[in-house]
């Protein structure tokens, strides 16, 4: 476990936190309502890519400079902000005061502006930015040069692999699910090499089948796609959807040489270990594949699930393979 302290005076600015992978949905906005917090309490993540202002138009960036930054197709807007910003849950911050006038071009809340909007209470150093504007994940983004990470010596609490449901509490499709599957869809395309993909019947086909049918040509020989991870070695697969390692953030390595395509562990767990659709406990058990017919039936969104288009393009833009003509055409066309 780590705490972050002010680089100016050493005051503690967070509670003890455990590092986790950066959520794939961190920089995507959704709708116009109040969003939940991005990070689970007691955790932090580090964004290795530049984020926040200043921004520059893609047209000003040469191909060589863009490739050196790991970008191989147009991205809008292109951030030239700091790398390695740390993101935490707002409730895990201590010893700071808010400076609302430093908020950026926000609507009903606060967002990242030209200056950090949170200062160390002890010495006044600007250390972080509070984000809670409509459509943005609630979070505190800590400036990497304004703090120091101090190891506490406390062990990281054990966490169970918890499935993340694809339907949010308001009855719509989960934004985190749409972002995660949009990212995975881009990686599935890269791993396919342009060949058809064979998905197993069930949730994988429901999630990825329609967009892959749109993006890839029909016909043999298909590459086999499935799930691999804890308790599922993934033998016999060409491409394996795998969870991230909870400590290193690296994708799980499947057996047999299958190409790994990572998913957040909650999304992977739901796909690998789907439970009953009815949220209340029932006596006895039902055979696999049999759904309960209680009344009322569980709520489902009125619209068809679709992987997030923005996450799809943002991921594909960072894959060198997007320079291949067939994949660049899909990047430009979308799904």
Short mmCIF file of C-alpha atoms in Angstrom, two decimals:
data_model
loop_
_atom_site.label_atom_id
_atom_site.label_comp_id
_atom_site.label_asym_id
_atom_site.label_seq_id
_atom_site.Cartn_x
_atom_site.Cartn_y
_atom_site.Cartn_z
CA UNK A 1 0.00 0.00 0.00
CA UNK A 2 1.15 3.52 -0.80
CA UNK A 3 0.29 7.04 0.31
CA UNK A 4 0.94 10.18 -1.69
CA UNK A 5 2.51 13.13 0.11
CA UNK A 6 2.97 16.73 -0.94
CA UNK A 7 6.28 17.31 -2.72
CA UNK A 8 6.46 20.75 -1.13
CA UNK A 9 5.97 20.01 2.57
CA UNK A 10 5.52 16.26 2.96
CA UNK A 11 1.93 16.42 4.21
CA UNK A 12 -0.08 13.27 3.52
CA UNK A 13 -2.64 13.83 0.80
CA UNK A 14 -4.26 10.38 0.51
CA UNK A 15 -5.19 7.39 2.60
CA UNK A 16 -3.18 4.18 2.01
CA UNK A 17 -3.94 2.95 -1.51
CA UNK A 18 -3.30 -0.18 -3.58
CA UNK A 19 -2.27 0.21 -7.22
CA UNK A 20 -4.56 -1.27 -9.90
CA UNK A 21 -4.62 -1.03 -13.71
CA UNK A 22 -6.00 2.20 -15.19
CA UNK A 23 -9.69 1.65 -16.09
CA UNK A 24 -10.11 1.63 -19.86
CA UNK A 25 -13.05 4.04 -19.57
CA UNK A 26 -11.02 6.68 -17.68
CA UNK A 27 -10.95 9.33 -20.43
CA UNK A 28 -14.33 8.75 -22.07
CA UNK A 29 -17.44 10.80 -21.27
CA UNK A 30 -21.01 9.50 -21.34
CA UNK A 31 -24.23 11.44 -21.65
CA UNK A 32 -25.12 14.51 -19.62
CA UNK A 33 -25.88 13.08 -16.19
CA UNK A 34 -23.96 12.60 -12.97
CA UNK A 35 -21.46 9.77 -13.35
CA UNK A 36 -20.23 7.41 -10.60
CA UNK A 37 -16.67 7.50 -9.32
CA UNK A 38 -14.03 6.00 -11.58
CA UNK A 39 -11.86 4.30 -8.95
CA UNK A 40 -12.88 1.88 -6.23
CA UNK A 41 -12.15 3.19 -2.70
CA UNK A 42 -8.65 2.32 -1.53
CA UNK A 43 -7.14 2.08 -5.03
CA UNK A 44 -5.14 4.25 -7.40
CA UNK A 45 -4.00 3.99 -11.01
CA UNK A 46 -1.34 5.72 -13.08
CA UNK A 47 -1.97 6.96 -16.61
CA UNK A 48 1.23 6.53 -18.64
CA UNK A 49 -0.10 8.65 -21.52
CA UNK A 50 -0.28 12.47 -21.67
CA UNK A 51 -3.62 13.81 -20.50
CA UNK A 52 -5.27 17.17 -20.06
CA UNK A 53 -4.26 20.55 -21.54
CA UNK A 54 -2.53 21.77 -23.58
CA UNK A 55 -3.97 20.20 -26.75
CA UNK A 56 -2.77 20.42 -30.34
CA UNK A 57 -4.55 19.59 -33.59
CA UNK A 58 -3.54 16.31 -35.23
CA UNK A 59 -2.71 18.21 -38.44
CA UNK A 60 0.18 19.99 -36.66
CA UNK A 61 1.85 16.72 -35.66
CA UNK A 62 4.12 15.02 -38.16
CA UNK A 63 3.88 11.29 -38.74
CA UNK A 64 7.26 10.66 -37.11
CA UNK A 65 6.40 12.62 -33.96
CA UNK A 66 3.03 10.90 -33.69
CA UNK A 67 4.59 7.45 -34.10
CA UNK A 68 7.19 8.27 -31.44
CA UNK A 69 4.26 8.89 -29.09
CA UNK A 70 2.71 5.56 -30.04
CA UNK A 71 0.01 6.99 -32.32
CA UNK A 72 -0.43 5.63 -35.83
CA UNK A 73 -3.78 7.14 -36.87
CA UNK A 74 -5.49 10.48 -36.15
CA UNK A 75 -6.60 11.18 -32.58
CA UNK A 76 -8.70 14.22 -31.60
CA UNK A 77 -7.93 16.11 -29.46
CA UNK A 78 -4.24 15.31 -28.98
CA UNK A 79 -3.06 16.00 -25.44
CA UNK A 80 0.38 17.37 -24.65
CA UNK A 81 -0.26 17.39 -20.92
CA UNK A 82 1.64 15.57 -18.21
CA UNK A 83 2.30 11.83 -18.27
CA UNK A 84 1.87 9.57 -15.24
CA UNK A 85 -1.00 11.43 -13.61
CA UNK A 86 -2.39 9.48 -10.66
CA UNK A 87 -6.15 8.97 -10.35
CA UNK A 88 -7.90 8.21 -7.06
CA UNK A 89 -11.42 8.19 -5.67
CA UNK A 90 -12.44 11.64 -4.33
CA UNK A 91 -13.15 10.20 -0.87
CA UNK A 92 -9.55 8.95 -0.53
CA UNK A 93 -8.01 12.45 -0.63
CA UNK A 94 -6.91 14.22 2.55
CA UNK A 95 -5.34 17.58 3.44
CA UNK A 96 -6.44 19.58 0.39
CA UNK A 97 -8.67 22.54 -0.36
CA UNK A 98 -10.71 23.13 -3.50
CA UNK A 99 -10.13 26.09 -5.85
CA UNK A 100 -13.31 26.18 -8.00
CA UNK A 101 -12.11 29.05 -10.20
CA UNK A 102 -9.38 26.74 -11.58
CA UNK A 103 -11.94 24.42 -13.16
CA UNK A 104 -11.69 24.09 -16.93
CA UNK A 105 -14.42 24.60 -19.53
CA UNK A 106 -17.01 22.79 -17.44
CA UNK A 107 -20.80 22.68 -17.52
CA UNK A 108 -22.45 21.81 -14.19
CA UNK A 109 -19.40 20.66 -12.23
CA UNK A 110 -15.61 20.73 -12.40
CA UNK A 111 -13.13 19.36 -14.91
CA UNK A 112 -9.39 19.56 -15.52
CA UNK A 113 -8.32 23.10 -16.41
CA UNK A 114 -5.09 24.92 -17.14
CA UNK A 115 -4.19 24.81 -13.43
CA UNK A 116 -4.86 22.14 -10.79
CA UNK A 117 -8.01 22.89 -8.79
CA UNK A 118 -6.88 21.36 -5.46
CA UNK A 119 -4.12 22.72 -3.24
CA UNK A 120 -2.26 21.27 -0.29
CA UNK A 121 -3.82 22.77 2.83
CA UNK A 122 -0.48 22.90 4.64
CA UNK A 123 1.64 24.78 2.08
CA UNK A 124 -0.66 25.84 -0.79
CA UNK A 125 1.06 23.84 -3.53
CA UNK A 126 -1.31 22.98 -6.40
CA UNK A 127 -1.44 19.20 -6.34
CA UNK A 128 -4.51 17.79 -8.11
CA UNK A 129 -7.69 18.40 -10.09
CA UNK A 130 -11.21 17.42 -9.05
CA UNK A 131 -13.47 16.09 -11.81
CA UNK A 132 -17.23 15.77 -11.33
CA UNK A 133 -18.74 17.49 -14.36
CA UNK A 134 -21.74 15.99 -16.14
CA UNK A 135 -20.83 12.98 -18.25
CA UNK A 136 -17.37 12.65 -16.67
CA UNK A 137 -16.26 9.99 -14.19
CA UNK A 138 -15.92 11.41 -10.69
CA UNK A 139 -12.24 11.35 -9.78
CA UNK A 140 -9.26 13.27 -8.45
CA UNK A 141 -6.29 13.44 -10.84
CA UNK A 142 -3.05 14.06 -8.95
CA UNK A 143 -0.16 15.87 -10.66
CA UNK A 144 2.88 13.55 -10.80
CA UNK A 145 5.44 16.28 -10.05
CA UNK A 146 3.48 17.68 -7.09
CA UNK A 147 3.57 14.54 -4.94
CA UNK A 148 5.81 11.73 -3.79
CA UNK A 149 4.72 8.12 -3.43
CA UNK A 150 5.62 6.63 -0.05
CA UNK A 151 5.31 2.91 0.64
CA UNK A 152 3.47 2.24 3.89
CA UNK A 153 4.57 -1.36 4.38
CA UNK A 154 0.92 -2.36 4.73
CA UNK A 155 -0.07 -5.46 2.75
CA UNK A 156 -2.44 -5.09 -0.17
CA UNK A 157 -5.84 -6.49 0.86
CA UNK A 158 -6.87 -9.63 -0.98
CA UNK A 159 -9.63 -9.01 -3.52
CA UNK A 160 -11.99 -11.57 -4.93
CA UNK A 161 -12.61 -11.74 -8.66
CA UNK A 162 -16.01 -10.02 -8.78
CA UNK A 163 -18.13 -10.08 -11.95
CA UNK A 164 -19.23 -6.66 -13.21
CA UNK A 165 -22.79 -6.74 -14.54
CA UNK A 166 -23.33 -5.29 -18.04
CA UNK A 167 -26.44 -3.39 -16.90
CA UNK A 168 -25.99 -0.36 -14.66
CA UNK A 169 -28.19 0.51 -11.64
CA UNK A 170 -30.37 2.80 -13.78
CA UNK A 171 -31.23 0.01 -16.22
CA UNK A 172 -28.95 1.04 -19.09
CA UNK A 173 -25.92 -0.67 -20.52
CA UNK A 174 -22.84 -0.18 -18.35
CA UNK A 175 -20.48 2.51 -19.66
CA UNK A 176 -17.52 0.54 -18.30
CA UNK A 177 -18.68 -2.51 -20.27
CA UNK A 178 -19.07 -0.55 -23.48
CA UNK A 179 -15.58 0.98 -23.13
CA UNK A 180 -13.96 -2.36 -22.25
CA UNK A 181 -15.55 -4.19 -25.17
CA UNK A 182 -14.74 -1.33 -27.56
CA UNK A 183 -11.07 -1.65 -26.61
CA UNK A 184 -11.18 -5.44 -26.89
CA UNK A 185 -12.89 -5.24 -30.28
CA UNK A 186 -9.98 -3.24 -31.66
CA UNK A 187 -7.49 -5.79 -30.33
CA UNK A 188 -9.56 -8.67 -31.73
CA UNK A 189 -9.35 -7.07 -35.17
CA UNK A 190 -5.58 -6.69 -34.90
CA UNK A 191 -5.19 -10.30 -33.75
CA UNK A 192 -7.42 -11.54 -36.57
CA UNK A 193 -5.08 -10.33 -39.29
CA UNK A 194 -8.20 -9.80 -41.38
CA UNK A 195 -9.34 -13.44 -41.11
CA UNK A 196 -12.82 -14.45 -39.90
CA UNK A 197 -13.17 -15.21 -36.21
CA UNK A 198 -15.13 -18.10 -34.71
CA UNK A 199 -16.83 -17.20 -31.41
CA UNK A 200 -18.41 -19.73 -29.06
CA UNK A 201 -22.17 -19.60 -28.59
CA UNK A 202 -23.31 -17.50 -25.66
CA UNK A 203 -22.33 -14.12 -24.26
CA UNK A 204 -19.18 -13.71 -26.34
CA UNK A 205 -21.21 -14.01 -29.53
CA UNK A 206 -23.86 -11.64 -28.18
CA UNK A 207 -21.25 -9.01 -27.32
CA UNK A 208 -18.81 -9.24 -30.24
CA UNK A 209 -20.63 -11.20 -32.94
CA UNK A 210 -22.52 -8.40 -34.68
CA UNK A 211 -19.64 -5.87 -34.91
CA UNK A 212 -17.17 -8.56 -36.03
CA UNK A 213 -19.61 -9.71 -38.73
CA UNK A 214 -19.68 -6.10 -39.93
CA UNK A 215 -15.92 -5.57 -39.83
CA UNK A 216 -14.50 -8.91 -41.01
CA UNK A 217 -15.23 -10.92 -44.18
CA UNK A 218 -17.14 -14.22 -43.96
CA UNK A 219 -15.72 -17.61 -44.79
CA UNK A 220 -13.04 -20.06 -43.59
CA UNK A 221 -10.51 -20.56 -42.20
CA UNK A 222 -11.65 -18.87 -38.97
CA UNK A 223 -9.47 -18.25 -35.97
CA UNK A 224 -10.89 -19.59 -32.73
CA UNK A 225 -11.69 -17.08 -29.99
CA UNK A 226 -12.50 -17.93 -26.38
CA UNK A 227 -11.85 -17.10 -22.74
CA UNK A 228 -8.69 -17.90 -20.80
CA UNK A 229 -7.70 -16.97 -17.26
CA UNK A 230 -7.89 -18.32 -13.71
CA UNK A 231 -9.29 -21.82 -13.96
CA UNK A 232 -9.49 -21.61 -17.76
CA UNK A 233 -6.14 -22.38 -19.44
CA UNK A 234 -7.44 -21.58 -22.92
CA UNK A 235 -5.97 -24.55 -24.77
CA UNK A 236 -6.96 -24.93 -28.41
CA UNK A 237 -7.58 -21.21 -28.94
CA UNK A 238 -5.96 -18.89 -31.45
CA UNK A 239 -7.07 -15.72 -29.63
CA UNK A 240 -7.92 -15.61 -25.91
CA UNK A 241 -9.85 -12.91 -24.06
CA UNK A 242 -8.02 -12.69 -20.73
CA UNK A 243 -8.15 -10.59 -17.53
CA UNK A 244 -5.49 -8.15 -16.44
CA UNK A 245 -3.16 -9.23 -13.66
CA UNK A 246 -4.35 -7.35 -10.57
CA UNK A 247 -0.83 -6.55 -9.36
CA UNK A 248 1.23 -5.93 -12.50
CA UNK A 249 -1.57 -4.80 -14.81
CA UNK A 250 -0.21 -7.12 -17.49
CA UNK A 251 -2.58 -9.38 -19.47
CA UNK A 252 -2.94 -12.99 -18.32
CA UNK A 253 -0.77 -15.28 -20.46
CA UNK A 254 -2.89 -18.08 -21.94
CA UNK A 255 -1.58 -21.60 -22.56
CA UNK A 256 -0.81 -22.89 -26.03
CA UNK A 257 0.45 -19.67 -27.58
CA UNK A 258 -2.96 -18.00 -28.05
CA UNK A 259 -2.82 -14.25 -28.66
CA UNK A 260 -4.10 -12.51 -25.49
CA UNK A 261 -6.74 -9.78 -25.75
CA UNK A 262 -7.17 -8.20 -22.30
CA UNK A 263 -10.41 -7.26 -20.56
CA UNK A 264 -10.93 -5.64 -17.14
CA UNK A 265 -11.23 -8.44 -14.60
CA UNK A 266 -14.86 -7.63 -13.70
CA UNK A 267 -15.98 -7.84 -17.33
CA UNK A 268 -13.94 -11.00 -17.90
CA UNK A 269 -15.36 -12.60 -14.77
CA UNK A 270 -18.92 -11.93 -15.88
CA UNK A 271 -18.23 -13.50 -19.28
CA UNK A 272 -16.40 -16.45 -17.75
CA UNK A 273 -18.65 -17.00 -14.73
CA UNK A 274 -22.13 -15.73 -15.62
CA UNK A 275 -24.67 -16.19 -12.86
CA UNK A 276 -28.43 -16.20 -12.78
CA UNK A 277 -30.19 -13.28 -14.40
CA UNK A 278 -32.61 -12.91 -11.46
CA UNK A 279 -31.02 -10.97 -8.56
CA UNK A 280 -32.91 -12.67 -5.71
CA UNK A 281 -31.80 -16.01 -4.23
CA UNK A 282 -33.91 -19.04 -5.05
CA UNK A 283 -34.29 -22.42 -3.48
CA UNK A 284 -32.82 -25.30 -5.44
CA UNK A 285 -30.89 -24.95 -8.67
CA UNK A 286 -31.65 -24.83 -12.37
CA UNK A 287 -29.83 -26.59 -15.21
CA UNK A 288 -27.21 -24.58 -17.07
CA UNK A 289 -28.73 -22.33 -19.72
CA UNK A 290 -32.22 -22.31 -18.18
CA UNK A 291 -33.51 -18.87 -17.21
CA UNK A 292 -36.08 -18.19 -14.53
CA UNK A 293 -39.53 -17.02 -15.66
CA UNK A 294 -40.53 -15.16 -12.51
CA UNK A 295 -42.72 -12.10 -12.81
CA UNK A 296 -41.75 -9.34 -13.22
CA UNK A 297 -38.90 -10.20 -15.55
CA UNK A 298 -35.54 -8.47 -14.99
CA UNK A 299 -35.25 -5.04 -16.62
CA UNK A 300 -33.17 -4.83 -19.77
CA UNK A 301 -32.15 -1.74 -21.76
CA UNK A 302 -34.44 -0.91 -24.67
CA UNK A 303 -31.49 -0.47 -27.07
CA UNK A 304 -29.02 -3.00 -28.47
CA UNK A 305 -25.64 -3.34 -26.76
CA UNK A 306 -22.75 -1.89 -28.79
CA UNK A 307 -19.06 -1.69 -27.88
CA UNK A 308 -17.99 1.92 -27.48
CA UNK A 309 -16.96 3.43 -30.82
CA UNK A 310 -14.63 6.02 -29.25
CA UNK A 311 -12.78 3.37 -27.23
CA UNK A 312 -12.51 1.26 -30.39
CA UNK A 313 -10.88 4.07 -32.40
CA UNK A 314 -8.65 5.28 -29.55
CA UNK A 315 -7.27 1.76 -29.09
CA UNK A 316 -6.85 1.04 -32.79
CA UNK A 317 -4.98 4.33 -33.26
CA UNK A 318 -2.27 3.03 -30.90
CA UNK A 319 -1.70 -0.24 -32.75
CA UNK A 320 1.04 -0.09 -35.45
CA UNK A 321 -1.02 -2.54 -37.50
CA UNK A 322 -3.57 0.22 -38.18
CA UNK A 323 -1.20 1.42 -40.92
CA UNK A 324 -2.10 -1.68 -42.93
CA UNK A 325 -4.62 -0.61 -45.63
CA UNK A 326 -7.40 -3.04 -44.62
CA UNK A 327 -7.25 -2.03 -40.97
CA UNK A 328 -6.92 1.68 -41.67
CA UNK A 329 -10.05 1.44 -43.82
CA UNK A 330 -11.92 -0.07 -40.86
CA UNK A 331 -10.55 2.64 -38.56
CA UNK A 332 -11.87 5.34 -40.89
CA UNK A 333 -15.22 3.61 -41.47
CA UNK A 334 -15.97 2.34 -37.97
CA UNK A 335 -18.81 -0.04 -37.21
#
